[in-house]
Short mmCIF file of C-alpha atoms in Angstrom, two decimals:
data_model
loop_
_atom_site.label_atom_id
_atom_site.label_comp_id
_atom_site.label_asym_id
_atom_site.label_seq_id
_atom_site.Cartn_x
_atom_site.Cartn_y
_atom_site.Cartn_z
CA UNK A 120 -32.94 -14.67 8.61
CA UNK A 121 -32.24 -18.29 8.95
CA UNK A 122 -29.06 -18.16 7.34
CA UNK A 123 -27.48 -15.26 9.58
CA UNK A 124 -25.45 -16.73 12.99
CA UNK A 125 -24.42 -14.42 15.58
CA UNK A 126 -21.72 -15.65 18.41
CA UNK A 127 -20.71 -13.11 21.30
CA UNK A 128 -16.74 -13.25 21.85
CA UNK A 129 -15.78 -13.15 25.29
CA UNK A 130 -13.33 -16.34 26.29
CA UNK A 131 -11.37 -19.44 24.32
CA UNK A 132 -14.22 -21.39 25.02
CA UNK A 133 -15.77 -18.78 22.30
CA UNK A 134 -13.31 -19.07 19.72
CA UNK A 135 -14.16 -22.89 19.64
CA UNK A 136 -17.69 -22.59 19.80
CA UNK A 137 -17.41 -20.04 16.21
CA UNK A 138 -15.25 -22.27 15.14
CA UNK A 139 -17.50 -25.29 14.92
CA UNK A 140 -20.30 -22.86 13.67
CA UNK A 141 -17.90 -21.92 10.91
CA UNK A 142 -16.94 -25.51 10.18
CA UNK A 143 -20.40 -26.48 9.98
CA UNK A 144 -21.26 -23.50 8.20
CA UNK A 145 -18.61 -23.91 5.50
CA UNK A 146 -18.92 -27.48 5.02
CA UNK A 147 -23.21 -27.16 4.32
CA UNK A 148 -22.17 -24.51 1.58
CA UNK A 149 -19.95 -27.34 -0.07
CA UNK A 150 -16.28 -25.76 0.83
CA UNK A 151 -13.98 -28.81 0.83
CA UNK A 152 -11.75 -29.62 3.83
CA UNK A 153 -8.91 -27.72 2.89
CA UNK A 154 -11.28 -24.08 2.42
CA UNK A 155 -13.16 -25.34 5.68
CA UNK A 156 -9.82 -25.31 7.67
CA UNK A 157 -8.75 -22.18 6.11
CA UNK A 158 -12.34 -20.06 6.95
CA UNK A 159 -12.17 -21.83 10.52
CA UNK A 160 -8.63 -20.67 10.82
CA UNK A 161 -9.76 -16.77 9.64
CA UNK A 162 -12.57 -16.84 12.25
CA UNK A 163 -10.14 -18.07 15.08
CA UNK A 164 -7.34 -15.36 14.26
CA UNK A 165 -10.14 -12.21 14.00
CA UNK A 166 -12.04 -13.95 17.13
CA UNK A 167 -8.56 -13.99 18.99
CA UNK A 168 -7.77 -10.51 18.13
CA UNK A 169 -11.34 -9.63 19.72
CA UNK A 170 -9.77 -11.30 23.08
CA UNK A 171 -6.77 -9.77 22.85
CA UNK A 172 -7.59 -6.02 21.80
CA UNK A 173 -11.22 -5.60 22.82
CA UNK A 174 -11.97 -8.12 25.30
CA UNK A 175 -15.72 -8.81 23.68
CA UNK A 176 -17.07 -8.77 20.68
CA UNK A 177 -19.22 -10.32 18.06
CA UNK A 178 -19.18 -12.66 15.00
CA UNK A 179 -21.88 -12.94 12.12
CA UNK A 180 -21.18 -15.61 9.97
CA UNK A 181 -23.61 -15.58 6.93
CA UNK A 182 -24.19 -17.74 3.91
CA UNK A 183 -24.17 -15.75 0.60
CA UNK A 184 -25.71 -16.39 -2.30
CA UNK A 185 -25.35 -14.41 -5.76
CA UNK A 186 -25.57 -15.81 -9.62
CA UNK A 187 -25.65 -19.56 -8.73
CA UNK A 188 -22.68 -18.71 -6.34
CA UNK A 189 -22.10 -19.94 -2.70
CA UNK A 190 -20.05 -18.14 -0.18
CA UNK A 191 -19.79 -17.14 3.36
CA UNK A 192 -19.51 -14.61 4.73
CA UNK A 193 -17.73 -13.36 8.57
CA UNK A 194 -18.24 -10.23 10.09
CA UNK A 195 -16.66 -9.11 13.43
CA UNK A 196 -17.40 -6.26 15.39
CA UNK A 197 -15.66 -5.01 18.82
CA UNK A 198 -15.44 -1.48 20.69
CA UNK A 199 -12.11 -2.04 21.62
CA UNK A 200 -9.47 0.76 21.36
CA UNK A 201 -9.39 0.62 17.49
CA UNK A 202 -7.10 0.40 14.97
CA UNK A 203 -4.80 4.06 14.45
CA UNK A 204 -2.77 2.79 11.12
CA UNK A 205 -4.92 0.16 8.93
CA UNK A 206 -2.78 0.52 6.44
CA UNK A 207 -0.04 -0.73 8.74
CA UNK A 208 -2.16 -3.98 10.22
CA UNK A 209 -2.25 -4.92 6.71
CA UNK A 210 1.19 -4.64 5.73
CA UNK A 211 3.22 -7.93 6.14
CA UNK A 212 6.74 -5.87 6.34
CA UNK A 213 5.27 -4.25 9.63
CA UNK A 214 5.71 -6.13 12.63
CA UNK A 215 2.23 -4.40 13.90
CA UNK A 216 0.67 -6.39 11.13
CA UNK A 217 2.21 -9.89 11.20
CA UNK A 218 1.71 -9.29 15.29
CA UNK A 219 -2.21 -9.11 14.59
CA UNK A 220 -1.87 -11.74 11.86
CA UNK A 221 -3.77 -9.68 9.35
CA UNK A 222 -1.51 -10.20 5.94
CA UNK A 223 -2.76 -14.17 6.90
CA UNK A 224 -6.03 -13.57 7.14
CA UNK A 225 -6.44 -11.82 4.44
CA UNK A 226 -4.72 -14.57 2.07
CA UNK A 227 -7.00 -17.13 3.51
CA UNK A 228 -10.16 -15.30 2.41
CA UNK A 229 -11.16 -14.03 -0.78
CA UNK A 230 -11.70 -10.65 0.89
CA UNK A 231 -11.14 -8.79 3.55
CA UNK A 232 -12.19 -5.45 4.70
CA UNK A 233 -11.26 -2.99 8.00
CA UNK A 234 -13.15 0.18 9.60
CA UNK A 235 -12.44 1.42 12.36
CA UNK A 236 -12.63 4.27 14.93
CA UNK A 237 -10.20 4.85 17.39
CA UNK A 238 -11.38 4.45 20.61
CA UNK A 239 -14.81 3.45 18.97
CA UNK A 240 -14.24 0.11 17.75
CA UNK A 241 -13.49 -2.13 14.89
CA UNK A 242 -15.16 -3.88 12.07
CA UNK A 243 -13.79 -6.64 10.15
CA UNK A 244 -15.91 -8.05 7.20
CA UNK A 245 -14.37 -10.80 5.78
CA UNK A 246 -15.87 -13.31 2.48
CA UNK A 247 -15.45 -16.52 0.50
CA UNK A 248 -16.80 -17.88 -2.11
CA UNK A 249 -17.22 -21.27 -3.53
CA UNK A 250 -14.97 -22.36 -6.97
CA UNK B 19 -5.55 -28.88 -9.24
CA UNK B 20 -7.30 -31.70 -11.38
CA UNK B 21 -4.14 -32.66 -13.31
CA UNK B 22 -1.80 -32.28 -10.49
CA UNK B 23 -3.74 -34.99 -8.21
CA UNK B 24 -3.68 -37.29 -11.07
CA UNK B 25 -0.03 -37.15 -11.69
CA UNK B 26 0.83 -37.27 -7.51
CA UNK B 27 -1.23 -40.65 -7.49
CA UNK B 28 0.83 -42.31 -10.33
CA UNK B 29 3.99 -41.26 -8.97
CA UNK B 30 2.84 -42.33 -5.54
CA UNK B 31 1.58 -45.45 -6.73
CA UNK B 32 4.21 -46.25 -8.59
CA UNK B 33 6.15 -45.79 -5.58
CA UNK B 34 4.19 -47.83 -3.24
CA UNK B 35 4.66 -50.92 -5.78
CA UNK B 36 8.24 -50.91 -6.86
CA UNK B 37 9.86 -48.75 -4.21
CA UNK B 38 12.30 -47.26 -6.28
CA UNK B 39 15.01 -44.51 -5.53
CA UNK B 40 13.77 -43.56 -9.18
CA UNK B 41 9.95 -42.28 -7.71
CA UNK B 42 11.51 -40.58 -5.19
CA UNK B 43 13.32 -38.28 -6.95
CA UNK B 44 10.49 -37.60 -9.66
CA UNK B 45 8.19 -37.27 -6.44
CA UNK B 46 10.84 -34.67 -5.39
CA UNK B 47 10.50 -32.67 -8.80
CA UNK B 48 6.92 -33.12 -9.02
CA UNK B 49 7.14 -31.22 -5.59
CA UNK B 50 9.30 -28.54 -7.20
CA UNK B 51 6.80 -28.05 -9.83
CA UNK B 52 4.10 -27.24 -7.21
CA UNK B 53 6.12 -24.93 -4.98
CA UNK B 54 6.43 -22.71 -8.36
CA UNK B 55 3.05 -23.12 -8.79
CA UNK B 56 2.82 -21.63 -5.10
CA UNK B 57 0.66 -24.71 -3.96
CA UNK B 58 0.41 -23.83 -0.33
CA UNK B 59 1.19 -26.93 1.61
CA UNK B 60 -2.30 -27.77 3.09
CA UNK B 61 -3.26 -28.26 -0.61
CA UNK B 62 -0.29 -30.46 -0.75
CA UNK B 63 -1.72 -32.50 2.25
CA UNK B 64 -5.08 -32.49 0.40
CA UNK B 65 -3.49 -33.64 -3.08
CA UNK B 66 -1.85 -36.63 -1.39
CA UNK B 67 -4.99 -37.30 1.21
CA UNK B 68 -7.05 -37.65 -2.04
CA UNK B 69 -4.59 -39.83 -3.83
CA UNK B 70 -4.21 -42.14 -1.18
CA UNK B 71 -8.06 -42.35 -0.49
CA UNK B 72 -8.43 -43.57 -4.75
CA UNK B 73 -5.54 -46.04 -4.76
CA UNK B 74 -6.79 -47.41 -1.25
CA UNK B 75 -10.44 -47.58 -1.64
CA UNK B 76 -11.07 -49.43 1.93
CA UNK B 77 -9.59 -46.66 4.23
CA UNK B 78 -10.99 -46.25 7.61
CA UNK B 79 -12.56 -43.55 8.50
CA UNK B 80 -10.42 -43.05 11.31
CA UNK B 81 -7.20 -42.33 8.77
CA UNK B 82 -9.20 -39.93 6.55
CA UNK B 83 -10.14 -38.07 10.06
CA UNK B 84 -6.20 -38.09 10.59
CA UNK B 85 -5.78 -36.17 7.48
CA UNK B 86 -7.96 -33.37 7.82
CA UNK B 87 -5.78 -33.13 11.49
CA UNK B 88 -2.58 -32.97 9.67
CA UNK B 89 -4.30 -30.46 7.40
CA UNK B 90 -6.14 -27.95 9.66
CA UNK B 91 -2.61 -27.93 11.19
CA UNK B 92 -0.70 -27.30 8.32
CA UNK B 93 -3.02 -23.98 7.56
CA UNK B 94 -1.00 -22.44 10.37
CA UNK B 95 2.33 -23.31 8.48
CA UNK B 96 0.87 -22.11 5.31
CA UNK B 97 0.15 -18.81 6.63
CA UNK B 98 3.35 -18.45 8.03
CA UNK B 99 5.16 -19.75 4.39
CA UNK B 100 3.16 -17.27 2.89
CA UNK B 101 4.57 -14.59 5.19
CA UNK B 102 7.78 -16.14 4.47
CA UNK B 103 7.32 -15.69 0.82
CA UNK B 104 6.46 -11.48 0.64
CA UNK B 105 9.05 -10.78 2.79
CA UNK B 106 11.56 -12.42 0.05
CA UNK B 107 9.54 -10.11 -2.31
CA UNK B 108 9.93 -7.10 0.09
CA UNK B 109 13.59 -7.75 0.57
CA UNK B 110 14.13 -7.95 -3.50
CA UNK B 111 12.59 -4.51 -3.70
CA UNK B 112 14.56 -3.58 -0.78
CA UNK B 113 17.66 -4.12 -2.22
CA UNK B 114 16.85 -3.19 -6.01
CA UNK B 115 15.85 0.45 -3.94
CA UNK B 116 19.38 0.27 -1.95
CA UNK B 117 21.56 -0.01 -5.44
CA UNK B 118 19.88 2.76 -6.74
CA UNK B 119 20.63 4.89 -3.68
CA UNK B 120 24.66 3.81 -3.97
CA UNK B 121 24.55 4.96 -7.55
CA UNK B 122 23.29 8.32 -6.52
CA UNK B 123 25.17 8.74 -3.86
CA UNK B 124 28.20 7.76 -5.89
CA UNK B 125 27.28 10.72 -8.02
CA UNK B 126 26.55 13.35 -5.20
CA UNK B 127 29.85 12.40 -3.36
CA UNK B 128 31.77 11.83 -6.28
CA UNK B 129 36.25 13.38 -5.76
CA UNK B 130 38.09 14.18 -7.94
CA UNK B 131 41.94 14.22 -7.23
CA UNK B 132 43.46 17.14 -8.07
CA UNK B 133 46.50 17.14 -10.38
CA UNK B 134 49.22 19.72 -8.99
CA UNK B 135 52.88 19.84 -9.76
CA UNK B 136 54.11 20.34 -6.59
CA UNK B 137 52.41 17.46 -4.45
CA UNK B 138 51.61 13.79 -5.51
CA UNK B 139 48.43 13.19 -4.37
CA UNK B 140 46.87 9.09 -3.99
CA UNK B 141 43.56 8.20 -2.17
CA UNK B 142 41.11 4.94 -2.05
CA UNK B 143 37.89 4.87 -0.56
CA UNK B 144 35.96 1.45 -0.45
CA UNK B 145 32.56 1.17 1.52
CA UNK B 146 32.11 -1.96 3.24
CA UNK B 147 28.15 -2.31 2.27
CA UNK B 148 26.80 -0.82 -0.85
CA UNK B 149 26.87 2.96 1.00
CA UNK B 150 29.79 4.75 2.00
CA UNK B 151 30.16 6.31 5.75
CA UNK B 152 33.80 7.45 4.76
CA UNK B 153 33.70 10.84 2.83
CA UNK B 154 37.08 12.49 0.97
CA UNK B 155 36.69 16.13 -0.25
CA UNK B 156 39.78 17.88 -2.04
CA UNK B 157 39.51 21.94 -3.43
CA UNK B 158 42.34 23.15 -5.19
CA UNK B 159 42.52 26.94 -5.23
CA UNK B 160 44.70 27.60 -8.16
CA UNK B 161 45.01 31.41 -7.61
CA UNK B 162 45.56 31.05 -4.15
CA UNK B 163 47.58 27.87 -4.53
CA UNK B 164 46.23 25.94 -1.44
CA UNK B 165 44.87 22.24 -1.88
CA UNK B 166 42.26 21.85 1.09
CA UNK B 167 41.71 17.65 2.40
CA UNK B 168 39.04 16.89 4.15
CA UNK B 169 38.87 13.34 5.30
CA UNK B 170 35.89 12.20 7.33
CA UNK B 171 34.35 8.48 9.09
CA UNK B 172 30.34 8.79 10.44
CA UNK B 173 30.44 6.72 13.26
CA UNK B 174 27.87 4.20 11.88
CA UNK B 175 27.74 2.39 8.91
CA UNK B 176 25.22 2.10 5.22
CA UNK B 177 21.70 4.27 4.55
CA UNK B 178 22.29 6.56 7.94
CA UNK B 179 26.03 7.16 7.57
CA UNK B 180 25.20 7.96 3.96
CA UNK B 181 22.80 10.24 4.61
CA UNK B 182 24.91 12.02 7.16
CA UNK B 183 27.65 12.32 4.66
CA UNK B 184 25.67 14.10 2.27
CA UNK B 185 25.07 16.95 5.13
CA UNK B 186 28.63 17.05 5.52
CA UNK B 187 29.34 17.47 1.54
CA UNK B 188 26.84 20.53 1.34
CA UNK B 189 28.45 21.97 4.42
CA UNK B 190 31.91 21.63 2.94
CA UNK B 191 30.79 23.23 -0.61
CA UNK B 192 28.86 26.05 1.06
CA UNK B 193 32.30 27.09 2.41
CA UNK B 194 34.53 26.81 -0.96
CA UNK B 195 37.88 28.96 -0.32
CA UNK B 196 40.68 26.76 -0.05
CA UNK B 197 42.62 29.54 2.30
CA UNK B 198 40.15 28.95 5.24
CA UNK B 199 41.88 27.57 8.64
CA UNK B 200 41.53 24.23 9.34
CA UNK B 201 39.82 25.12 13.03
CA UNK B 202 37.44 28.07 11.71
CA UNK B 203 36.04 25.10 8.92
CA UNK B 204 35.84 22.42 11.80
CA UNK B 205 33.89 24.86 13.82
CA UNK B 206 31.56 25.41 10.88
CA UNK B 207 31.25 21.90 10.15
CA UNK B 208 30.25 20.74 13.50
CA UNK B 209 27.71 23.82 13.95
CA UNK B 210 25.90 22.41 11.01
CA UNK B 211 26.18 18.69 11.99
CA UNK B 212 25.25 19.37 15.57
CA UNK B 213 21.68 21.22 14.41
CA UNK B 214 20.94 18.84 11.16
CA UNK B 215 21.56 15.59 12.15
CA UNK B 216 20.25 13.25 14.59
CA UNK B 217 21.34 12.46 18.21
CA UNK B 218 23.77 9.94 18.24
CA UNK B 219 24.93 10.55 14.93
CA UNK B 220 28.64 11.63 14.81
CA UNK B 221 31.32 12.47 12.53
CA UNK B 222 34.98 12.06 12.83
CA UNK B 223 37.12 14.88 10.61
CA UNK B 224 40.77 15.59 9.49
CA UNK B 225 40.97 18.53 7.83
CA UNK B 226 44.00 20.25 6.06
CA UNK B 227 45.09 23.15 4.06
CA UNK B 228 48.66 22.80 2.45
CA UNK B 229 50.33 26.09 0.93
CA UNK B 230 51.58 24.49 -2.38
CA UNK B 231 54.49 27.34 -2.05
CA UNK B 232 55.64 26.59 1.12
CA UNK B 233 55.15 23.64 1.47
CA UNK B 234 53.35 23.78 4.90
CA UNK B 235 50.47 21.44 5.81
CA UNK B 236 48.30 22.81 8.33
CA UNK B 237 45.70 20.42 10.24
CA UNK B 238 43.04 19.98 12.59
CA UNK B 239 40.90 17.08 13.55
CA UNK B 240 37.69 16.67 15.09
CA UNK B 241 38.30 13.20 16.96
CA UNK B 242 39.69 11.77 14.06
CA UNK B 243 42.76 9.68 14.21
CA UNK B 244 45.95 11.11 13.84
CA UNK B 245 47.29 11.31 10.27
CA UNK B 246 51.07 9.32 10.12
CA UNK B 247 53.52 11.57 8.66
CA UNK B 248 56.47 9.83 7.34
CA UNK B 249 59.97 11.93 7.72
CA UNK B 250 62.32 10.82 4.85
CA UNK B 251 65.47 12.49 6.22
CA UNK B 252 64.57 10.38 9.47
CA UNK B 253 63.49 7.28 7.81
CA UNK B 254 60.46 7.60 10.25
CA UNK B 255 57.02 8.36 11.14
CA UNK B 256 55.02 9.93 13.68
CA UNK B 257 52.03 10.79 14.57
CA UNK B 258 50.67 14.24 13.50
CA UNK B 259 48.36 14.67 17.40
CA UNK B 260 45.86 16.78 17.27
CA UNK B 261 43.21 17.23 19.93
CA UNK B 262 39.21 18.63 19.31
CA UNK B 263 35.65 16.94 19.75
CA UNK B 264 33.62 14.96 16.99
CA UNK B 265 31.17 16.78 15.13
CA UNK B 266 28.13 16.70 16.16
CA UNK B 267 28.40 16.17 19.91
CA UNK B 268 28.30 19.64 21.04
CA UNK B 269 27.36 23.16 19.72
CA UNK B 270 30.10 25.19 20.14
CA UNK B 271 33.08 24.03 20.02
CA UNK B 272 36.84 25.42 19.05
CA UNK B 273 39.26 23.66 17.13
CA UNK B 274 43.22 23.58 17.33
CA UNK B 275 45.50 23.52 14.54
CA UNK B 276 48.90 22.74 13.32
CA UNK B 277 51.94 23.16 10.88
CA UNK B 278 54.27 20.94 9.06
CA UNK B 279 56.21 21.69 6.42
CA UNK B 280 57.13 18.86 4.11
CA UNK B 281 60.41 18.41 2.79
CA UNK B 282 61.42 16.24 -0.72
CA UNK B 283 59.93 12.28 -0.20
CA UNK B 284 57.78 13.13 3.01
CA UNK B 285 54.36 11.89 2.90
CA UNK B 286 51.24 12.15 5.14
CA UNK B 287 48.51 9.17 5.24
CA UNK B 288 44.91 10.28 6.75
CA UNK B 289 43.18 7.12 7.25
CA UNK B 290 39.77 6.04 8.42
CA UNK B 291 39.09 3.88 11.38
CA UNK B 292 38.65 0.97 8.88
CA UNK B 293 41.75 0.69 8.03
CA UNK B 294 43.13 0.97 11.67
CA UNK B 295 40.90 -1.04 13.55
CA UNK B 296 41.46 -4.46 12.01
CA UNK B 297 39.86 -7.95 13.22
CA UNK B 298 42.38 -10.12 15.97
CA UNK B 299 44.60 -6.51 16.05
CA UNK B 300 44.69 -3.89 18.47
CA UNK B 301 45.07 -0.16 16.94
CA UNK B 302 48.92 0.18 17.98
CA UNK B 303 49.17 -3.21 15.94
CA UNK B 304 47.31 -2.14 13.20
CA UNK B 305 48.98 1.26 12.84
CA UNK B 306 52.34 -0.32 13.02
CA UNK B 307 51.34 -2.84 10.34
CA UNK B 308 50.52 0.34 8.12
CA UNK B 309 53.68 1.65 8.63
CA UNK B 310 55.13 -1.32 7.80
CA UNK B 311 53.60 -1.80 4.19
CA UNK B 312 53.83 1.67 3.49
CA UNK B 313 57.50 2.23 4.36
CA UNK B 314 58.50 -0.95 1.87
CA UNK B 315 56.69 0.92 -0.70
CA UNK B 316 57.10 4.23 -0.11
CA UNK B 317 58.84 5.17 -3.16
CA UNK B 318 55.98 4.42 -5.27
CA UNK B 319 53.32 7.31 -6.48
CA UNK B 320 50.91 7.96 -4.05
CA UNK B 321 48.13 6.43 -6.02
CA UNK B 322 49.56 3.18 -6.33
CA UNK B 323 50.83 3.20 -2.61
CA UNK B 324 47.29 3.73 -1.10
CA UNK B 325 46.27 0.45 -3.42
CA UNK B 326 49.28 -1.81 -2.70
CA UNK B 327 47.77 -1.03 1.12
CA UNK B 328 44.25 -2.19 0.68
CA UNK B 329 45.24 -5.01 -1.77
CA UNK B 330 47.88 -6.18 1.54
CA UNK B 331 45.42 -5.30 4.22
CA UNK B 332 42.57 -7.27 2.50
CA UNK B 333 45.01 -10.17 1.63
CA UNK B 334 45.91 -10.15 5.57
CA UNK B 335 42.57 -10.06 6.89
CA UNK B 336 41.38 -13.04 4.15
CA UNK B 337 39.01 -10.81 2.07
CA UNK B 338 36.74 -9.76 4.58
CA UNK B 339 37.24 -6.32 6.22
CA UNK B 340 34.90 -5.17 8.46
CA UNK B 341 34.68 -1.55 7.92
CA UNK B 342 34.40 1.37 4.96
CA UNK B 343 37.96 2.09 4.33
CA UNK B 344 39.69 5.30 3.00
CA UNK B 345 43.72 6.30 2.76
CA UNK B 346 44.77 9.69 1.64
CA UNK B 347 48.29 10.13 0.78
CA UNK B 348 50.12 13.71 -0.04
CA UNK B 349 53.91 12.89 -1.36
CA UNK B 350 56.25 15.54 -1.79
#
């Protein structure tokens, strides 16, 4: 599928290189600046918890279409150590989840969803859509 | 978002013609207005990027790339507002949680003074956050006619020291006869707070039994500090010493006790580390100071006395003391 973009996440140099693909990305679906630097921030938090937690991973970004809507869409997968408390990750008055910068994440997306299986992985899936 | 952009460019265009001190402050309440809105500030950036880019229409390109620097930056700071923000929320609904706790744990370790002929009794107990780590217990055995005290300080202060406190009320009720020894109830007492509550969490006891009919006070402590006991044939105090471990630290442990028969105007004040261990003032200090103030106003009821204290100690250390603070006082 044309629309579907896959980066592997192993180094920085990564994070920039989905970054641009996310700018790019966003800015062909007609997100203005302001959404733009909010998606490219999302993809740079998830893609530095991939470095930090997993070491490698990898990033779909997608472009979404659905009754005349636009959106993108960013999914990350790793098979790092996993995540033991999601509920936690997610909760800003937990340290464990302002350390991985979830709470953030999540408010710069329209969505946001977490699997995962300790000591299997983790899978973020993450969407906005245009206004 | 519409509206908002179109009144940030008149107030910014006004501004950038007539310079006024006026602009500035509606610029400041236009701001307002948006921070209630929750605007997060890279929208800000935007609004005033945009309003800039229609009043100037021959911008370089190089400016405009400037702004979307300034606003890809300010995402981070967003975030991090936004953060800022639900925690304020959390903390509200922290707090609302906390008074509710006090209220019930008013209720659960709710005294009543007992009113006996014989003995004037006077005690104040003020917590220092919303919770209270001091705990006062009276039972008045009318048949048998002994009035049991228990005064006692968690070491610790608010939600933990409450807690704690509420072990120590259950133990005290499960063991309701006011003619028990002071030493068999501290041994019972610590048994319970040595298996219930956690490591590191101790408790500090006085505990007395006075035989309303002959007038003899007898006491133990469990690392508590010694009650004063003021002799009015003497004109003065001294400490009632008694040795034995906190609660908590150890298993089993024994407890001493002691006698002391009160004569006509004698009084005893059990006290609570708060009330001792005052800011810029060593314990002798503060313990002489106590003296002090209660000796000028020792012929007052108890009740009163044990206010006139913490109305003087507060006044002496400004307003602002640093610990939960409880005085018992048993007048002859």
């Amino acid at each position: 599928m044309k629309s579907l973009l896959e980066i592997t996440i192993n180094t920085e140099s990564d994070i920039i290189a989905a970054r641009q693909i996310a700018r790019e990305t966003s800015n062909t679906i007609g997100f203005d600046k302001v959404d733009q630097a909010r998606i490219v921030t999302a993809i740079s938090e998830i893609a530095k918890n991939i470095i930090m937690y997993a070491l490698v991973g990898v990033i779909t970004i997608e472009i979404l279409e659905k009754d005349n809507k636009k959106g993108i869409s960013i999914r990350a997968i790793d098979r790092g150590p996993g995540i033991v408390d999601i509920k936690s990750v997610l909760d800003e008055s937990n340290l464990k989840g302002l350390g991985a910068g979830l709470p953030g994440v999540r408010r710069l997306m329209d969505s946001l969803e977490i699997e995962s299986d300790v000591g299997k992985g983790t899978r973020v899936y993450m969407e906005k859509w245009l206004r | 978002m519409e509206q908002l952009l179109i009144d940030y460019k008149q107030i910014l265009s006004d501004y950038v013609v007539n310079r006024k001190e006026e602009t500035l402050y509606n610029g400041q309440n236009y701001v307002r207005q948006l921070i209630q809105k929750n605007v997060a500030p890279e929208d800000v950036i935007n609004i005033h990027r945009k309003a800039v880019e229609e009043i100037y229409t021959e911008l370089p390109d190089s400016l405009s790339h400037a702004y979307d620097f300034l606003i890809e930056v300010m995402v981070q700071y967003g975030m991090k507002t936004r953060e800022h923000q639900s925690l304020l929320i959390q903390k509200e609904e922290l707090r609302i949680e906390m008074e509710i706790a006090a209220r019930i744990q008013n209720i659960l370790l709710n005294t009543t003074v007992p009113k006996i002929d014989q003995l004037d009794i006077g005690m104040i107990s003020e917590p220092i956050r919303k919770m209270n780590g001091d705990y006062v217990h009276f039972l008045f055995d009318e048949e048998e006619d002994y009035l049991s005290i228990a005064v006692a300080d968690v070491v610790g202060k608010g939600v933990p020291a409450a807690l704690c406190m509420s072990m120590l009320k259950n133990g005290l009720e499960t063991l309701e006869y006011g003619n028990n020894d002071p030493s068999y109830i501290l041994q019972v007492l610590n048994r319970i707070i040595e298996k219930s509550v956690d490591d590191g969490m101790f408790v500090s006891s006085f505990y007395g039994r006075y035989d309303v009919n002959s007038s003899i006070l007898t006491y133990g402590s469990a690392g508590h500090e010694p009650a004063l006991y003021f002799n009015s044939k003497e004109n003065a105090f001294c400490d009632l010493e008694c040795k034995g471990l906190l609660l908590g630290v150890m298993p089993e442990v024994k407890y001493s006790q002691s006698n002391i028969r009160l004569e006509e105007n004698d009084f005893i004040m059990i006290v609570t580390d708060g009330v001792t261990e005052l800011r810029d003032c060593d314990v002798i200090d503060s313990r002489n100071l106590l003296k002090e103030i209660a000796f000028s106003i020792r012929h007052l009821p108890a009740q009163e006395m044990c206010e006139k204290i913490y109305l003087e100690l507060q006044r002496l250390q400004d307003y602002n003391l640093e610990d939960d603070f409880t005085i018992v006082i048993l007048k002859k």
